[in-house]
CSV table of C-alpha atoms in Angstrom, one decimal:
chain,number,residue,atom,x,y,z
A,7,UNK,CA,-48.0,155.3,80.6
A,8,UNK,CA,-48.7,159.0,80.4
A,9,UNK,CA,-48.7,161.2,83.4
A,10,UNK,CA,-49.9,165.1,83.1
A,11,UNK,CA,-49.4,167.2,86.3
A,12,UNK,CA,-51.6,170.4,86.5
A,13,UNK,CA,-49.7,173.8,86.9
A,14,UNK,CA,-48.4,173.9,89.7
A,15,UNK,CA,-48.3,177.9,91.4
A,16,UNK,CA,-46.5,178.5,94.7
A,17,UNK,CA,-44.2,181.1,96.5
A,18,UNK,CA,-40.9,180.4,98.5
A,19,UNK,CA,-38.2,181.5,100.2
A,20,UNK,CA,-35.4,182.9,97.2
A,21,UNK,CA,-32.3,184.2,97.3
A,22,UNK,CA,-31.6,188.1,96.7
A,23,UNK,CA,-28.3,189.1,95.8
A,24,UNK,CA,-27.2,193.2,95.2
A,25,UNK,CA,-24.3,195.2,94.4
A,26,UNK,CA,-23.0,198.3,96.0
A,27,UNK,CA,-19.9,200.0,95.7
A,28,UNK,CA,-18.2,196.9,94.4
A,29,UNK,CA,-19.7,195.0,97.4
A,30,UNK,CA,-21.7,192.4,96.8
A,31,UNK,CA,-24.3,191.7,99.4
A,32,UNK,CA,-26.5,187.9,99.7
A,33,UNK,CA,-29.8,187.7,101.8
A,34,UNK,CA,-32.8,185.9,101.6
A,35,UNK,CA,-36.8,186.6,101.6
A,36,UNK,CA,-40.2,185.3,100.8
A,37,UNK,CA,-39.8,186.3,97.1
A,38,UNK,CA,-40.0,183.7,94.9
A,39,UNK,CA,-43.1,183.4,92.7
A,40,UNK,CA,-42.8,179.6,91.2
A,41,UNK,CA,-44.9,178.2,88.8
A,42,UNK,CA,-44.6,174.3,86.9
A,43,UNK,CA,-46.3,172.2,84.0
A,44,UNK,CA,-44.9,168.8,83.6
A,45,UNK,CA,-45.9,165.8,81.5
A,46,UNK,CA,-44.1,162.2,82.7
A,47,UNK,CA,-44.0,159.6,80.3
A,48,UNK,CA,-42.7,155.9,81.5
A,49,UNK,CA,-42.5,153.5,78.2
A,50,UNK,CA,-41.5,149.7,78.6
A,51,UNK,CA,-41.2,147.1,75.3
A,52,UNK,CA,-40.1,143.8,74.5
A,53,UNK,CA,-40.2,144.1,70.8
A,54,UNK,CA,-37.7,140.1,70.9
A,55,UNK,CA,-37.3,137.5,72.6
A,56,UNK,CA,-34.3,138.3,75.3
A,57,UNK,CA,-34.7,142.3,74.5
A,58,UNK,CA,-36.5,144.8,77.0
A,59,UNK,CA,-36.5,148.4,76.5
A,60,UNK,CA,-37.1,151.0,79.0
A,61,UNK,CA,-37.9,154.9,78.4
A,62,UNK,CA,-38.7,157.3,81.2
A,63,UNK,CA,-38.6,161.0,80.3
A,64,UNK,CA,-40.0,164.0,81.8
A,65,UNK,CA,-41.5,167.2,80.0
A,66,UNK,CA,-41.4,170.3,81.8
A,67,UNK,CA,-41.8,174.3,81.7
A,68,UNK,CA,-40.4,176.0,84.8
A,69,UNK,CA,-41.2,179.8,85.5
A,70,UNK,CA,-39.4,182.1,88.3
A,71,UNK,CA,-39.9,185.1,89.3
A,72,UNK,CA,-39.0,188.1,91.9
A,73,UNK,CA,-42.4,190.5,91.0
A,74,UNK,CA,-40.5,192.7,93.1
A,75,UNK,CA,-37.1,193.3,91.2
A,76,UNK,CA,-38.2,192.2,87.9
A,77,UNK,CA,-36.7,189.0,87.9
A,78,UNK,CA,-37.3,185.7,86.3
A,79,UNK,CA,-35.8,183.0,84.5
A,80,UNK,CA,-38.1,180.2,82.8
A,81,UNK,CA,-37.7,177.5,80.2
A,82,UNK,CA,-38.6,174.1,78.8
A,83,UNK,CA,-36.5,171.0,79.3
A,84,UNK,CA,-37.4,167.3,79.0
A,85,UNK,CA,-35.3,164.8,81.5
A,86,UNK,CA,-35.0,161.5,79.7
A,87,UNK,CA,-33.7,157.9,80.4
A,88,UNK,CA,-33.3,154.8,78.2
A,89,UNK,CA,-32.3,151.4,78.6
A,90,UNK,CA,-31.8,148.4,76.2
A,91,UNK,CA,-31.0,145.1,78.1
A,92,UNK,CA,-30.2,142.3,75.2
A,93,UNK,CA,-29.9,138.3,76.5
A,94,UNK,CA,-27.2,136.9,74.0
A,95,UNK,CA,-25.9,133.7,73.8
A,96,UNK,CA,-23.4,131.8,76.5
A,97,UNK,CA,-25.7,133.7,79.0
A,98,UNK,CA,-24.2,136.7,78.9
A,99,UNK,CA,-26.9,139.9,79.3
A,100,UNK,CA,-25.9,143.4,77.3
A,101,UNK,CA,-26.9,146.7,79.2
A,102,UNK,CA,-27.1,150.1,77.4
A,103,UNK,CA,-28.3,153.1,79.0
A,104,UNK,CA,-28.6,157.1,77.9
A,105,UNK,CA,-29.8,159.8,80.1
A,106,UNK,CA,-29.9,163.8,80.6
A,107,UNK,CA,-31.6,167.0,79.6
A,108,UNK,CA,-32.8,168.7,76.6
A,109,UNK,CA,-33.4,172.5,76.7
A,110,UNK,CA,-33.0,175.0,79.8
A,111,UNK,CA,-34.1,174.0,83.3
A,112,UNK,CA,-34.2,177.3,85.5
A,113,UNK,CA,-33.6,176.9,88.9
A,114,UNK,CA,-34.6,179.6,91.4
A,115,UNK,CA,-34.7,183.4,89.7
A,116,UNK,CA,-30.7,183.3,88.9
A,117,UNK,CA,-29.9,180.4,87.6
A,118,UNK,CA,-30.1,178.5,84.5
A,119,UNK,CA,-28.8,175.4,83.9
A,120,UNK,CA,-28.6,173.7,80.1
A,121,UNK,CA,-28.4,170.3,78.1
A,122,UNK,CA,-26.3,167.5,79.0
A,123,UNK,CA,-26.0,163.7,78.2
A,124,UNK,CA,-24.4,160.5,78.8
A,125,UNK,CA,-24.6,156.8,78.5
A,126,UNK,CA,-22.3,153.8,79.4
A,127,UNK,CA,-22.1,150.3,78.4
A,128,UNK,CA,-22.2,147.1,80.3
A,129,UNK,CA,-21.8,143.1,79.6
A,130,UNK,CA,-22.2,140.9,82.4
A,131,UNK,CA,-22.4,137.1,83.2
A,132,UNK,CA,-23.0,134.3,85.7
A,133,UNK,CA,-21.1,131.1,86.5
A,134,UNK,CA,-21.7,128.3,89.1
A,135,UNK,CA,-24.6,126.7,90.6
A,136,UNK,CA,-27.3,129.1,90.9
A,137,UNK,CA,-25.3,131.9,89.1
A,138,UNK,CA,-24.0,132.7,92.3
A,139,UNK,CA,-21.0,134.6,91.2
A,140,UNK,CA,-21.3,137.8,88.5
A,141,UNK,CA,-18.7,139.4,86.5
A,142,UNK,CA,-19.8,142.5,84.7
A,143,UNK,CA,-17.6,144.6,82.4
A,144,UNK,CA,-18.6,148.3,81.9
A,145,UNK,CA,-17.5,151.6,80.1
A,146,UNK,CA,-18.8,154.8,80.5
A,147,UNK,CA,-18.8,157.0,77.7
A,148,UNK,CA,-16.1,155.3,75.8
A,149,UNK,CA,-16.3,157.5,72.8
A,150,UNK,CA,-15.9,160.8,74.4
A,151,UNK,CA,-12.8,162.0,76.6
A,152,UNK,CA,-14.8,165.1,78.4
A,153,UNK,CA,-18.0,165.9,79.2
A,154,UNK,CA,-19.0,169.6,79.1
A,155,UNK,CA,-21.7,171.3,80.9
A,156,UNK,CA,-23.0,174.9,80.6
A,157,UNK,CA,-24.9,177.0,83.0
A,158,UNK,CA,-25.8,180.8,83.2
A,159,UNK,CA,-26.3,183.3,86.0
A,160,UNK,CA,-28.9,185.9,85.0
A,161,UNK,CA,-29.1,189.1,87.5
A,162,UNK,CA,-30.8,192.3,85.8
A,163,UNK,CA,-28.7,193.3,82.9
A,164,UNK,CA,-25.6,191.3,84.7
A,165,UNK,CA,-25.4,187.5,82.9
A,166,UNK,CA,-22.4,185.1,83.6
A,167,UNK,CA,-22.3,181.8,81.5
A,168,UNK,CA,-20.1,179.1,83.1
A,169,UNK,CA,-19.2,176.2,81.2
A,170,UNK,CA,-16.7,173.4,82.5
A,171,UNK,CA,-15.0,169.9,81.5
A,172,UNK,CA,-15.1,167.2,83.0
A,173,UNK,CA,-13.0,163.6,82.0
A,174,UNK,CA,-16.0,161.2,80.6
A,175,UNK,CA,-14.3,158.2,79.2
A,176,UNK,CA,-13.7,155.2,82.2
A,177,UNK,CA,-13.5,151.6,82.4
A,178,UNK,CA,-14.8,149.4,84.9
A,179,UNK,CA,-15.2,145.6,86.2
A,180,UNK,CA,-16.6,144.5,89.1
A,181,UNK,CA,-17.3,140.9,90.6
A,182,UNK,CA,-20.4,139.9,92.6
A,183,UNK,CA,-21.0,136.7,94.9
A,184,UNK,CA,-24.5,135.5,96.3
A,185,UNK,CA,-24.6,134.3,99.6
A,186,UNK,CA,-27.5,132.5,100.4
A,187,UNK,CA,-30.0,131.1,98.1
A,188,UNK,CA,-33.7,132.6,97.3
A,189,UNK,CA,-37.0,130.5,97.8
A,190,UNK,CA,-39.5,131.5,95.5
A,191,UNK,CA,-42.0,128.5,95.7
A,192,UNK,CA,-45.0,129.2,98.4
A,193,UNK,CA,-45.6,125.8,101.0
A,194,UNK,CA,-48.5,124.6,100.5
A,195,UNK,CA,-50.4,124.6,103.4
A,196,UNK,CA,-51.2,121.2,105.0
A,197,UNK,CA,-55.0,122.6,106.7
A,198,UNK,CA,-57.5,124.8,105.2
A,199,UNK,CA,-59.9,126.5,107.1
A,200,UNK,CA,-63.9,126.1,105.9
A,201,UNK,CA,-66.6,127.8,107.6
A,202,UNK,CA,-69.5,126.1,107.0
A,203,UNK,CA,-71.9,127.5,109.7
A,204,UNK,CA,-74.1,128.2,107.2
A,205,UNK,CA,-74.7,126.2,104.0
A,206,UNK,CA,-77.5,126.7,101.4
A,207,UNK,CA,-79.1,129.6,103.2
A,208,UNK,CA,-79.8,127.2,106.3
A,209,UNK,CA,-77.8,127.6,109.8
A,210,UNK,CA,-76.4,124.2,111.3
A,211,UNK,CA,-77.4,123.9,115.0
């Protein structure tokens, strides 16, 4: 499924941030000229037996802009997020899931924000009667020790570009119990009602 928004135009309440004499000075006002194109895709495939895979990404251009200091920041970014679930045998189910941004997603007439990523891992399985009790093992980025992300700060001719690490790698198990049980068949119902004032065209008196 393929979703296209039109442009989107607008104006808002922005920040405006100045320096003088090594003071720096934050206020706000109606400023902000914001405009937005976006194409949403939503993808979901069972190429086997047991295997469903899920994509959900979104394709965007963002534009902002202070007319009245010459400010602006825009850019192209797609947010994306897939899933592979795989049944395998001895009823155990097999999760893997990606997600985060391509390109440079502005935010506001300051600040621009770049790519990221991540993905974890999962394996799961249900004992008992009903599979009332769920043990899942999961690791989240077990390949990578940090995560880094990278933003920039755009004023005038003043930029500031900020990047920071953050531990990735963790390990994880958790254990569920179902309380209860959940009734999916319908009850038939024992009466039915007819109305058969009319039949064939001709009223019953």
């Amino acid at each position: 499924m393929i979703k296209k928004q039109p442009i989107a135009r607008s104006c808002g309440i922005s920040s405006v941030q100045t320096a003088k004499n090594d003071i720096r000075y934050n206020t706000y006002d109606n400023i902000l000229r914001y405009r937005r194109f976006s194409i949403e895709q939503y993808i979901q495939w069972k190429p086997f037996n047991g295997t469903t895979i899920v994509i959900n990404n979104n394709l965007h251009y963002e534009h902002n802009e202070n007319p009245n200091l010459g400010y602006r920041t825009f850019g192209w970014s797609d947010n994306f997020y897939a899933n592979l679930s795989q049944k395998l045998p001895w009823k155990l189910l097999f999760y893997a899931v990606t997600y985060g941004k391509v390109g440079h997603s502005p935010s506001g007439i300051y600040y621009m924000q770049h790519s990221y990523y991540g993905y974890y891992f999962s394996l799961q399985r249900s004992f008992l009667k009903d599979d009332r009790l769920t043990v899942r093992l999961g690791a989240n980025a077990p390949f990578n020790n940090y995560w880094t992300s990278e933003a920039e700060t755009v004023n005038g001719d003043y930029r500031d570009y900020q990047k920071s690490w953050n531990r990735a790698r963790s390990f994880s198990i958790s254990v569920t119990w179902r309380f209860g049980s959940l009734k999916a068949n319908v009850k038939k119902t024992e009466h039915s009602i007819e109305n058969d004032d009319v039949v064939g065209g001709i009223t019953k008196k």
